[in-house]
Amino acid sequence: MDLLEYQGKMLFARHGVPVPSGRPARSVDEAVAAAEEIGYPCAVKAQVQIGGRGKLGGIKIAADAQQAREHAGAILGMDIRGLTVYELWIEGASQIASEYYASVVFDRGAKAPLVMLSTRGGMDIEAVAEEDPDAIAMLHVDPLLGFQAFHGRRLAFEAGVDADVVRPVGEMLAKLYEVFISEEATLVEVNPLIITPEREVRALDAKVTLDNNSLFRHPENAELRDLSAEDPQERMAHDRGLTYVKLDGNIGILGNGAGLVMSTLDVVKGAGGEPANFLDAGGGSKADAIVSAVEVILSDPKVEAVLFNIFGGITRCDEVARGLIEAFELVKPQVPFVVRLDGTNDKQGRAILAQANLPGVYTEATMDAAAAKVVELAG
Amino acid sequence: MSILVDQSTRLVTTGITGSEGTFHTLRNRDYGTQVVAGVTPGKGGQNVDGIPVFNTIAEAVDKQGANTAMIFVPPRFAADSILEAEEAGIELIIAITEGIPAHDELRAFQIISKNGRARLIGPNCPGVLSPGKANVGIIPAAFFKQGNVGVVSRSGTLTYQVGNELAQQGFGNSSIVGIGGDPVPGTDFIDVLTLFEADPETELIVMCGEIGGDAEERAADFIAAHVTKPVVAYIAGFTAPPGKQMGHAGAIVSGSHGTAAAKAAALEAKGVDVGRTPTEVAQLAMSKLGTPAN
């Protein structure tokens, strides 16, 4: 789960990471009230998960209440690279002496957290990594040892931060690592990490990704939402415990297991079709999960045909067949379905479907044939 | 020969009394796997269709000589169960459980690798099948027969799909290993490639990857340097949009990293043929090994 800047900063504040004081706002009036409380000059910042939103007009400085009102009015509802701005973050404008970059990343390759620090903050760090990799100090942390004070100093010296802020920058890294571990994040990134003229270290931005699998231990994080990135079908699928990603085409896809569903998308595309979604009904898909899945797929009005591609391991094909019959009774789909069942209890599943003789349901023996058929039916 | 599981496997299932744990443990036993014990805390002394249940994994090791553990407990307890198996001296831990918190996984992995006495397969994997010998996990074994193709995959159902395509062409398998789709797999492509390279029965290796991470790219370098047997690969997710997590916690394209195209290119640059569909993988296998005799 990717957090918005203000959600990340509120998380930071809980762990003692210094951030400029700010307030979230969802309307112009709320924004002005927040600005009045914080004082001027203040920054009015669009809350969308897009890098470089400042250059796209999503961040403005207000010198007084009238400007705060104008900027909030202009930014709320604005479209930034396809995302609508529903929320603002109003914070006190910061004086900047230096801009650094800091992050803690879940490094899958090394199977350890990776802490990075660079004095070349405020710009695209991937570009920095490309043209001048030595400008980024990196350190893998043994998660059983944890991030020690000397790690912080070492990174600060290696990155070449100003001598007078070596210690506070190191302490900042320790706090970011603490956020990473205790909130079970997979990414904590601050760009820029600023040094003020008073030589204080502050997180001017916050990019935090949380591990969805650990949200049961963090109920307060589980409730965070990003309205700008929410798609109604994705929301509906999420509420029903399904893994659904909306795509642009007209062929609804349901499969079991992420890899097989991805492969199904590729094969459908290879057959000349355009998938409307990714939907993994998951391991052990029971009949009610299939009913939910059919409802979610058909809630997208663009869908003109649906492909079920099931290879049962933990999933039992007879359960899938029964679920499909139940879904047909409840939802009465108006579009054709192509069904391919293989694996655990596949013979029973196919027999159940043959007996039910559902209208507009075609069965195919192989994935390639099923993909070709659904592409033909979708037109 | 085969790798990881065979007739010497003595299996204990943790979470055996759950409905899925029971169902798949009994299927594994029906296949011929020696299932010697189950563990569910508080249910010690009971049995599941004749399989003795213990309160701790240590007891299952002491009393039944278990050497392989299949982890079937819910995600919030799974890392604990993995570490319990490790401490009990289990050599091979196969974690089927999906949805384990990433930081739990990281800690468990670090402890296992530091102690160096157990191998972890998974989590979030379908297990390991050595056709004709043993099945540990949820792979539908009826589709596979003994043979000379080793399969290693990040995805369960995709493994069945590719395995089935190979079976349609008449190929059998030495072993089929699902390493799982999580960000921190206990065993990665390189580990399994090493085992297949050393396994005399394996004559061809099929490797199924997917978007996200750089495991396929690292495997490509390893193959070029250390694998003499032919390798055919498949990568799922060519049409996956960047920034969207495609089901598996590990399957996400971030920026220009982790795309299927980049992975296929990395493998092809090292001389590994990459099938664009599961069917094509079987065709490539044919071109490497010829039509199977039987």
XYZ file of C-alpha atoms in Angstrom:
673
model
C 0.000 0.000 0.000
C 1.439 3.347 -1.098
C 0.787 6.216 1.288
C 0.174 9.809 0.346
C 2.761 12.362 1.452
C 0.694 13.594 4.380
C -0.078 10.053 5.573
C 3.629 9.277 5.482
C 4.456 12.471 7.371
C 1.899 11.713 10.059
C 3.536 8.291 10.397
C 6.949 10.005 10.594
C 5.721 12.345 13.326
C 4.646 9.357 15.431
C 8.242 8.121 15.372
C 9.875 11.461 16.073
C 11.050 12.145 12.508
C 11.051 15.965 12.234
C 8.577 17.159 9.594
C 7.203 20.657 8.915
C 3.942 21.157 10.794
C 0.947 20.708 8.553
C -2.744 19.829 8.206
C -4.661 17.836 5.595
C -7.606 19.477 3.797
C -10.312 18.235 1.448
C -12.003 21.555 0.624
C -10.948 25.144 -0.040
C -12.389 26.264 3.302
C -10.546 23.529 5.164
C -7.360 24.524 3.355
C -7.704 28.173 4.316
C -8.475 27.268 7.929
C -5.370 25.057 7.976
C -3.234 27.836 6.472
C -4.514 30.352 9.032
C -3.576 27.966 11.818
C -0.109 27.223 10.430
C 0.749 30.763 9.391
C 2.376 32.198 6.262
C 4.144 31.600 4.013
C 2.785 28.078 3.663
C 2.872 25.406 0.972
C -0.344 24.085 -0.602
C 0.487 20.578 -1.828
C -1.584 18.242 -4.008
C -1.851 14.760 -2.483
C -1.334 12.367 -5.357
C 1.257 9.624 -5.777
C 3.108 11.221 -8.661
C 6.724 12.307 -8.614
C 7.409 15.808 -9.900
C 3.949 17.153 -9.002
C 5.545 20.538 -8.162
C 6.577 21.061 -11.780
C 3.062 20.118 -12.895
C 1.501 22.886 -10.779
C 0.572 20.707 -7.816
C 2.584 22.641 -5.212
C 2.200 26.407 -4.609
C 3.375 28.756 -1.889
C 0.746 31.030 -0.311
C 1.774 34.316 1.326
C -1.638 35.062 2.797
C -5.190 33.740 3.184
C -6.297 34.990 -0.206
C -3.475 33.175 -1.966
C -4.136 30.045 0.085
C -7.750 30.177 -1.136
C -6.700 30.703 -4.771
C -4.123 27.921 -4.758
C -6.386 25.438 -2.953
C -9.165 26.195 -5.436
C -6.836 25.699 -8.383
C -5.237 22.492 -7.140
C -8.285 20.666 -5.736
C -9.921 18.715 -8.556
C -6.899 19.219 -10.784
C -5.835 16.299 -12.963
C -2.168 15.408 -12.512
C -1.132 12.756 -15.018
C -4.505 11.051 -14.827
C -4.975 11.310 -11.066
C -7.595 13.653 -9.642
C -6.578 15.697 -6.597
C -9.045 15.118 -3.750
C -6.813 16.091 -0.847
C -4.328 18.814 0.005
C -1.595 19.046 2.585
C -0.973 22.540 3.942
C 2.364 22.979 5.686
C 4.625 25.761 6.824
C 7.037 26.757 4.044
C 10.596 25.699 4.822
C 13.847 27.589 4.350
C 16.324 25.331 2.619
C 20.126 25.447 2.927
C 20.802 21.952 1.520
C 18.727 19.217 -0.042
C 19.664 15.586 0.615
C 18.096 12.248 -0.240
C 17.480 9.394 2.216
C 15.676 6.089 1.970
C 15.244 2.644 3.455
C 14.301 -0.009 0.911
C 13.345 -3.658 1.276
C 16.090 -5.075 -0.955
C 14.770 -8.371 -2.247
C 17.949 -9.310 -4.055
C 20.127 -8.919 -0.951
C 17.335 -10.087 1.370
C 18.080 -7.227 3.735
C 17.024 -3.624 4.285
C 19.092 -1.158 2.257
C 19.686 2.345 3.615
C 20.704 5.051 1.148
C 21.879 8.618 1.589
C 22.936 11.222 -0.933
C 23.687 14.911 -0.887
C 22.078 15.186 -4.311
C 18.517 15.499 -3.077
C 15.568 17.215 -4.651
C 16.033 15.478 -7.976
C 15.234 12.140 -9.552
C 17.382 9.703 -7.590
C 17.295 7.096 -10.360
C 18.924 9.622 -12.664
C 21.578 10.315 -10.013
C 22.176 6.564 -9.627
C 22.666 6.308 -13.372
C 25.041 9.198 -14.001
C 26.930 9.301 -10.703
C 26.451 6.129 -8.632
C 29.192 7.172 -6.202
C 27.011 10.076 -5.110
C 24.758 7.649 -3.233
C 26.078 6.020 -0.055
C 24.484 2.629 0.528
C 24.462 0.171 3.398
C 22.716 -3.166 3.846
C 21.574 -3.642 7.412
C 21.484 -7.015 9.132
C 17.864 -7.015 10.339
C 18.825 -9.167 13.318
C 21.356 -6.522 14.426
C 19.348 -3.461 13.482
C 20.515 0.005 12.483
C 23.206 1.229 14.860
C 24.433 4.768 15.463
C 27.719 3.983 13.713
C 25.811 2.963 10.589
C 24.281 6.430 10.516
C 27.635 8.164 10.930
C 29.262 5.955 8.333
C 26.595 6.749 5.740
C 26.725 10.462 6.553
C 30.521 10.557 6.142
C 30.451 8.472 2.986
C 27.751 10.617 1.412
C 29.790 13.711 2.285
C 27.123 15.665 4.169
C 28.172 18.965 5.753
C 30.412 18.179 8.728
C 28.210 19.958 11.262
C 25.174 17.807 10.429
C 26.833 14.364 10.307
C 25.390 13.399 13.667
C 21.818 14.700 13.194
C 21.613 13.231 9.674
C 22.780 9.882 11.086
C 20.121 10.129 13.781
C 17.542 10.919 11.132
C 18.485 7.738 9.258
C 18.099 5.732 12.475
C 14.596 7.147 12.901
C 13.652 6.364 9.304
C 14.889 2.823 9.841
C 12.736 2.675 12.972
C 9.703 3.728 10.880
C 10.593 1.073 8.289
C 10.763 -1.720 10.884
C 7.991 -0.810 13.270
C 5.432 0.112 10.614
C 6.551 -2.881 8.476
C 7.204 -0.766 5.405
C 8.832 -1.937 2.208
C 9.894 1.609 1.302
C 10.569 4.762 3.313
C 11.896 7.549 1.131
C 12.572 11.214 1.870
C 13.392 13.450 -1.081
C 14.349 16.048 -0.215
C 15.688 15.680 3.264
C 16.522 19.289 4.022
C 18.949 21.186 6.179
C 17.460 24.519 7.208
C 19.546 27.692 7.600
C 19.287 27.004 11.368
C 20.994 23.646 10.601
C 17.965 21.564 11.475
C 17.305 18.321 9.610
C 13.758 17.833 8.321
C 11.805 15.504 6.050
C 10.247 17.766 3.433
C 8.595 14.898 1.580
C 7.571 11.369 2.516
C 7.077 8.358 0.318
C 6.074 5.272 2.259
C 4.945 1.868 1.010
C 3.510 -0.490 3.605
C 3.390 -4.276 3.382
C -0.246 -5.254 2.841
C 0.327 -8.617 4.494
C 1.188 -7.001 7.818
C -1.736 -4.592 8.029
C -3.527 -6.874 10.493
C -0.918 -5.769 13.051
C -1.422 -2.085 12.176
C -5.156 -1.396 12.211
C -4.632 2.389 12.121
C -2.624 2.060 8.884
C -5.119 -0.360 7.360
C -7.693 2.419 7.372
C -5.626 4.860 5.313
C -7.043 5.543 1.864
C -5.929 7.269 -1.305
C -9.076 8.512 -3.003
C -7.187 9.735 -6.064
C -5.862 6.260 -6.889
C -8.998 4.315 -6.114
C -10.905 2.645 -8.858
C -14.474 1.577 -7.966
C -14.013 -1.963 -9.296
C -10.680 -2.331 -7.485
C -12.304 -1.109 -4.262
C -15.147 -3.601 -4.646
C -12.728 -6.451 -5.314
C -10.561 -5.463 -2.350
C -13.575 -5.445 -0.033
C -14.349 -8.984 -1.180
C -10.823 -10.222 -0.641
C -9.987 -10.639 -4.340
C -6.846 -9.504 -6.103
C -8.054 -7.387 -9.003
C -6.238 -4.912 -11.207
C -8.220 -2.967 -13.754
C -6.863 -2.790 -17.309
C -8.133 -1.101 -20.459
C -9.534 -3.881 -22.670
C -12.852 -5.691 -23.123
C -12.025 -9.278 -22.103
C -12.666 -10.087 -18.468
C -10.122 -12.517 -17.041
C -10.370 -14.806 -14.056
C -7.742 -17.296 -13.089
C -6.244 -18.886 -10.008
C -2.729 -17.996 -9.020
C -0.926 -14.781 -9.921
C 1.527 -16.352 -12.348
C -1.136 -18.176 -14.336
C -3.310 -15.052 -14.525
C -0.364 -12.975 -15.769
C 0.381 -15.681 -18.311
C -3.295 -15.697 -19.356
C -3.168 -11.940 -19.965
C -0.097 -12.431 -22.142
C -1.659 -15.284 -24.122
C -4.924 -13.356 -24.666
C -2.957 -10.356 -25.848
C -0.886 -12.624 -28.080
C -4.133 -13.924 -29.608
C -5.077 -10.355 -30.503
C -7.313 -9.542 -27.536
C -7.237 -6.815 -24.891
C -7.707 -7.919 -21.267
C -10.071 -5.807 -19.148
C -8.558 -6.874 -15.863
C -6.258 -9.090 -13.829
C -8.220 -11.150 -11.328
C -6.642 -13.819 -9.178
C -9.391 -15.727 -7.418
C -6.635 -17.126 -5.214
C -5.706 -20.513 -3.868
C -8.588 -22.711 -2.801
C -11.214 -20.604 -4.570
C -14.574 -21.552 -3.137
C -17.910 -21.137 -4.854
C -18.727 -17.826 -3.136
C -15.363 -16.368 -4.199
C -16.250 -17.236 -7.806
C -19.625 -15.499 -7.471
C -17.896 -12.382 -6.102
C -15.311 -12.508 -8.851
C -17.939 -12.698 -11.600
C -19.748 -9.715 -10.074
C -16.548 -7.676 -9.934
C -15.561 -8.525 -13.524
C -19.010 -7.711 -14.911
C -19.232 -4.443 -12.963
C -16.848 -3.088 -15.608
C -19.213 -2.086 -18.449
C -16.458 -2.494 -21.057
C -16.354 -6.277 -20.620
C -17.722 -8.077 -23.697
C -16.549 -11.623 -22.989
C -15.017 -13.424 -20.023
C -12.287 -16.042 -19.829
C -12.023 -18.429 -16.871
C -8.633 -20.102 -16.830
C -8.277 -22.503 -13.925
C -5.518 -24.995 -13.263
C -6.431 -26.481 -9.922
C -3.866 -27.376 -7.301
C -5.274 -26.245 -3.992
C -8.267 -24.981 -5.984
C -10.776 -27.695 -6.832
C -12.346 -27.465 -10.263
C -15.705 -28.834 -9.073
C -15.909 -25.911 -6.620
C -15.171 -23.484 -9.432
C -17.861 -25.070 -11.634
C -20.431 -24.870 -8.847
C -19.476 -21.251 -8.211
C -19.943 -20.407 -11.863
C -23.405 -21.988 -11.906
C -24.332 -20.062 -8.765
C -23.005 -16.855 -10.309
C -25.094 -17.422 -13.436
C -28.214 -17.839 -11.298
C -27.517 -14.674 -9.326
C -25.945 -12.369 -11.897
C -27.435 -13.621 -15.190
C -24.499 -12.451 -17.330
C -25.265 -10.972 -20.745
C -21.816 -11.732 -22.169
C -20.298 -15.058 -23.260
C -17.942 -17.013 -21.002
C -15.120 -19.305 -22.081
C -14.122 -21.789 -19.407
C -11.006 -23.898 -19.224
C -10.695 -26.243 -16.234
C -7.651 -28.415 -15.568
C -6.098 -29.891 -12.440
C -7.582 -31.075 -9.148
C -11.083 -32.544 -9.687
C -11.187 -31.259 -13.288
C -13.295 -34.154 -14.595
C -15.968 -33.533 -11.968
C -15.864 -29.805 -12.739
C -16.304 -30.309 -16.477
C -19.110 -32.829 -15.876
C -20.936 -30.389 -13.604
C -20.684 -27.647 -16.252
C -21.774 -29.950 -19.066
C -24.840 -30.984 -17.085
C -25.761 -27.395 -16.197
C -25.570 -26.395 -19.867
C -25.364 -22.685 -19.040
C -26.290 -20.252 -21.812
C -23.337 -18.602 -23.538
C -20.722 -20.759 -21.783
C -18.088 -22.416 -23.951
C -15.562 -24.906 -22.616
C -12.105 -25.348 -24.082
C -9.459 -27.926 -23.271
C -6.332 -25.778 -23.521
C -5.283 -22.278 -22.549
C -4.340 -21.355 -26.135
C -7.690 -22.536 -27.529
C -9.577 -20.789 -24.731
C -7.727 -17.526 -25.434
C -8.448 -17.776 -29.174
C -12.131 -18.449 -28.486
C -12.616 -15.552 -26.091
C -10.888 -13.153 -28.484
C -13.248 -14.294 -31.253
C -16.300 -13.839 -29.006
C -15.241 -10.397 -27.779
C -15.057 -9.267 -31.409
C 17.429 -39.306 -8.873
C 15.501 -36.207 -8.146
C 16.024 -33.264 -5.874
C 14.796 -32.229 -2.423
C 12.052 -34.808 -1.851
C 12.066 -38.575 -2.503
C 11.522 -41.909 -0.739
C 13.713 -40.787 2.187
C 11.446 -37.834 2.946
C 9.775 -38.148 6.373
C 7.148 -35.457 6.450
C 5.572 -33.535 9.296
C 2.761 -31.089 8.481
C 2.244 -28.088 10.747
C -1.374 -27.045 10.722
C -2.417 -30.606 9.851
C -5.786 -30.318 11.590
C -6.963 -27.381 9.442
C -9.189 -28.421 6.535
C -6.633 -27.574 3.828
C -3.795 -29.032 5.895
C -5.677 -32.300 6.275
C -6.795 -32.489 2.635
C -3.362 -31.950 1.130
C -1.434 -33.991 3.714
C -3.633 -36.990 2.951
C -3.221 -36.428 -0.784
C 0.546 -36.358 -0.292
C 0.346 -39.614 1.663
C -1.905 -41.198 -0.992
C 0.761 -40.322 -3.541
C 3.298 -42.323 -1.559
C 5.008 -39.658 0.510
C 5.988 -40.932 3.949
C 3.925 -38.702 6.209
C 5.110 -39.440 9.727
C 3.478 -36.725 11.833
C 1.366 -33.625 12.120
C 1.625 -30.738 14.543
C -1.140 -28.606 15.996
C -0.476 -27.038 19.410
C -3.039 -28.346 21.896
C -4.035 -31.323 19.783
C -1.111 -33.585 20.667
C -2.193 -37.197 21.096
C -4.907 -37.004 18.444
C -4.452 -38.411 14.959
C -5.518 -37.427 11.456
C -6.531 -40.560 9.585
C -3.874 -42.474 11.483
C -1.174 -39.788 11.277
C -0.075 -38.968 14.847
C -0.473 -35.326 15.897
C 2.010 -33.670 18.269
C 2.037 -30.364 20.134
C 5.508 -29.379 18.953
C 7.703 -30.021 15.937
C 10.528 -31.116 18.262
C 8.354 -34.029 19.407
C 7.612 -35.006 15.812
C 11.352 -35.093 15.152
C 12.168 -37.038 18.344
C 9.419 -39.617 18.121
C 8.898 -40.005 14.373
C 12.196 -38.959 12.847
C 10.631 -36.228 10.720
C 13.200 -34.587 8.396
C 10.926 -32.444 6.230
C 8.248 -30.002 7.374
C 5.321 -28.681 5.371
C 4.053 -25.385 6.797
C 0.285 -25.027 6.431
C -0.534 -22.643 9.288
C -2.201 -19.221 8.753
C 0.102 -16.334 7.699
C 0.354 -14.615 11.069
C 1.740 -17.803 12.676
C 3.770 -19.068 9.741
C 7.165 -17.467 10.455
C 6.977 -18.828 14.001
C 6.246 -22.292 12.635
C 9.150 -22.057 10.162
C 11.537 -21.080 12.957
C 10.184 -23.836 15.212
C 10.945 -26.356 12.459
C 14.421 -24.910 12.022
C 15.195 -25.125 15.715
C 13.840 -28.684 15.881
C 16.504 -29.715 13.359
C 14.256 -30.175 10.310
C 16.468 -30.129 7.190
C 13.897 -29.120 4.603
C 11.079 -26.680 5.362
C 8.455 -26.230 2.673
C 6.173 -23.286 3.429
C 2.907 -23.331 1.501
C 1.279 -20.466 3.446
C 0.442 -17.374 1.395
C 0.384 -13.836 2.772
C 3.170 -13.930 5.380
C 4.235 -10.393 6.404
C 7.380 -9.417 4.481
C 9.342 -8.479 7.603
C 8.501 -11.833 9.253
C 9.789 -13.551 6.143
C 12.961 -11.494 6.152
C 13.736 -12.361 9.788
C 13.015 -16.045 9.286
C 15.209 -16.121 6.193
C 18.080 -14.346 7.964
C 17.968 -16.722 10.924
C 17.840 -19.815 8.715
C 20.707 -18.653 6.550
C 22.778 -17.600 9.572
C 22.364 -20.986 11.260
C 22.956 -22.802 7.972
C 21.332 -26.095 8.930
C 17.969 -25.973 7.120
C 16.732 -25.164 3.653
C 13.507 -23.202 3.278
C 11.365 -23.514 0.146
C 8.705 -20.831 -0.236
C 6.795 -19.278 1.415
C 3.732 -18.893 -0.766
C 4.738 -21.829 -2.920
C 3.058 -25.013 -4.171
C 5.783 -27.291 -2.800
C 8.005 -29.903 -4.414
C 7.026 -32.977 -6.427
C 9.420 -35.709 -7.469
C 7.153 -37.840 -9.665
C 6.970 -41.476 -8.646
C 8.729 -40.729 -5.353
C 7.188 -38.081 -3.162
C 4.932 -35.048 -3.267
C 5.115 -32.408 -0.566
C 2.639 -29.610 -1.101
C -0.333 -28.878 -3.301
C 0.932 -29.746 -6.794
C -1.696 -31.928 -8.554
C 0.590 -34.921 -9.012
C -1.646 -36.915 -11.361
C -0.561 -34.678 -14.244
C 3.105 -35.534 -13.970
C 5.221 -38.624 -14.461
C 8.853 -39.444 -13.842
C 11.288 -38.142 -16.424
C 14.271 -35.994 -17.248
C 12.961 -32.417 -17.149
C 13.493 -30.395 -13.969
C 11.072 -27.511 -13.444
C 11.557 -24.528 -11.146
C 8.966 -21.794 -10.875
C 7.916 -18.700 -8.925
C 4.253 -19.449 -9.486
C 2.178 -22.471 -8.528
C -0.555 -22.687 -11.103
C 1.779 -21.534 -13.852
C 4.006 -24.482 -12.947
C 1.084 -26.833 -13.495
C 0.310 -25.165 -16.801
C 3.869 -25.434 -18.088
C 4.295 -28.921 -16.607
C 1.101 -30.008 -18.302
C 2.257 -28.654 -21.672
C 5.467 -30.676 -21.248
C 3.449 -33.760 -20.277
C 1.300 -33.347 -23.416
C 4.515 -33.611 -25.429
C 5.423 -36.768 -23.536
C 7.999 -35.330 -21.141
C 8.286 -36.435 -17.538
C 9.953 -34.655 -14.665
C 12.828 -35.334 -12.290
C 11.455 -32.816 -9.816
C 9.124 -29.818 -9.906
C 10.034 -27.087 -7.458
C 7.812 -24.117 -6.668
C 9.974 -21.434 -5.045
C 7.068 -19.072 -4.488
C 6.067 -15.563 -5.467
C 7.059 -13.683 -2.336
C 9.698 -10.966 -2.065
C 12.023 -13.118 0.078
C 11.987 -16.695 -1.157
C 13.964 -19.048 1.075
C 15.374 -20.774 -1.997
C 15.864 -18.967 -5.280
C 16.379 -19.935 -8.910
C 20.140 -20.163 -8.469
C 19.861 -22.650 -5.574
C 17.541 -24.919 -7.546
C 19.568 -24.609 -10.764
C 22.578 -25.761 -8.737
C 20.665 -28.826 -7.521
C 19.369 -29.714 -10.997
C 22.818 -29.261 -12.523
C 24.143 -31.857 -10.052
C 21.202 -34.247 -10.476
C 22.048 -37.017 -12.981
C 18.400 -37.640 -13.894
C 17.792 -34.062 -14.984
C 18.726 -33.427 -18.628
C 16.836 -30.194 -19.243
C 15.811 -27.425 -16.866
C 12.668 -25.353 -17.344
C 12.596 -22.135 -15.379
C 9.365 -20.132 -14.982
C 9.777 -16.570 -13.815
C 7.553 -13.565 -13.613
C 7.751 -9.785 -13.348
C 9.325 -8.099 -10.331
C 12.711 -8.255 -8.655
C 15.882 -9.363 -10.404
C 15.973 -13.090 -9.630
C 15.704 -14.040 -13.319
C 18.490 -11.647 -14.309
C 20.778 -13.085 -11.619
C 19.829 -16.596 -12.701
C 20.809 -15.710 -16.281
C 24.334 -14.774 -15.169
C 24.567 -17.931 -13.081
C 23.430 -20.146 -15.961
C 26.058 -18.677 -18.255
C 28.792 -19.342 -15.710
C 27.766 -22.607 -14.037
C 25.026 -24.556 -15.829
C 26.011 -26.973 -18.578
C 22.543 -28.486 -19.098
C 20.122 -26.829 -21.503
C 17.720 -24.356 -19.881
C 14.408 -23.156 -21.317
C 12.652 -20.237 -19.637
C 9.241 -18.672 -19.490
C 8.385 -15.275 -18.036
C 4.823 -14.274 -17.123
C 3.650 -10.687 -17.206
C 4.710 -9.198 -20.558
C 1.501 -7.186 -20.602
C 1.524 -6.184 -16.909
C 1.285 -2.414 -16.391
C 4.047 -0.734 -14.320
C 3.321 0.156 -10.716
C 0.543 -2.395 -10.222
C 1.105 -5.367 -7.950
C -0.021 -8.401 -9.912
C -1.232 -10.701 -7.184
C 2.070 -11.974 -5.840
C 3.695 -9.678 -3.334
C 6.831 -9.904 -5.440
C 5.218 -9.249 -8.807
C 5.400 -5.556 -9.477
C 7.112 -3.572 -12.189
C 8.727 -0.495 -10.697
C 9.961 2.043 -13.184
C 11.963 0.278 -15.858
C 12.974 -2.526 -13.464
C 11.547 -6.002 -13.262
C 9.753 -6.079 -16.613
C 9.187 -9.361 -18.400
C 10.878 -7.975 -21.511
C 14.043 -7.080 -19.538
C 14.131 -10.533 -17.952
C 13.629 -12.330 -21.262
C 16.355 -10.195 -22.830
C 18.762 -10.941 -19.963
C 18.161 -14.678 -20.334
C 18.381 -14.666 -24.115
C 21.627 -12.686 -23.945
C 23.093 -15.637 -22.015
C 21.850 -18.180 -24.536
C 18.721 -19.284 -22.682
C 15.695 -19.751 -24.958
C 12.586 -18.022 -23.652
C 9.160 -19.320 -24.693
C 6.530 -16.639 -25.186
C 3.682 -18.977 -24.144
C 3.639 -22.136 -22.024
C 2.994 -24.110 -25.233
C 6.104 -22.642 -26.801
C 8.140 -23.730 -23.764
C 7.202 -27.355 -24.471
C 8.128 -26.893 -28.136
C 11.521 -25.489 -27.159
C 12.038 -28.451 -24.821
C 11.334 -30.748 -27.788
C 13.888 -28.957 -29.908
C 16.505 -29.416 -27.154
C 15.825 -33.021 -26.205
C 13.985 -34.433 -29.202
C 10.651 -36.217 -28.929
C 10.562 -38.325 -25.759
C 10.984 -42.041 -26.456
C 7.886 -43.166 -24.577
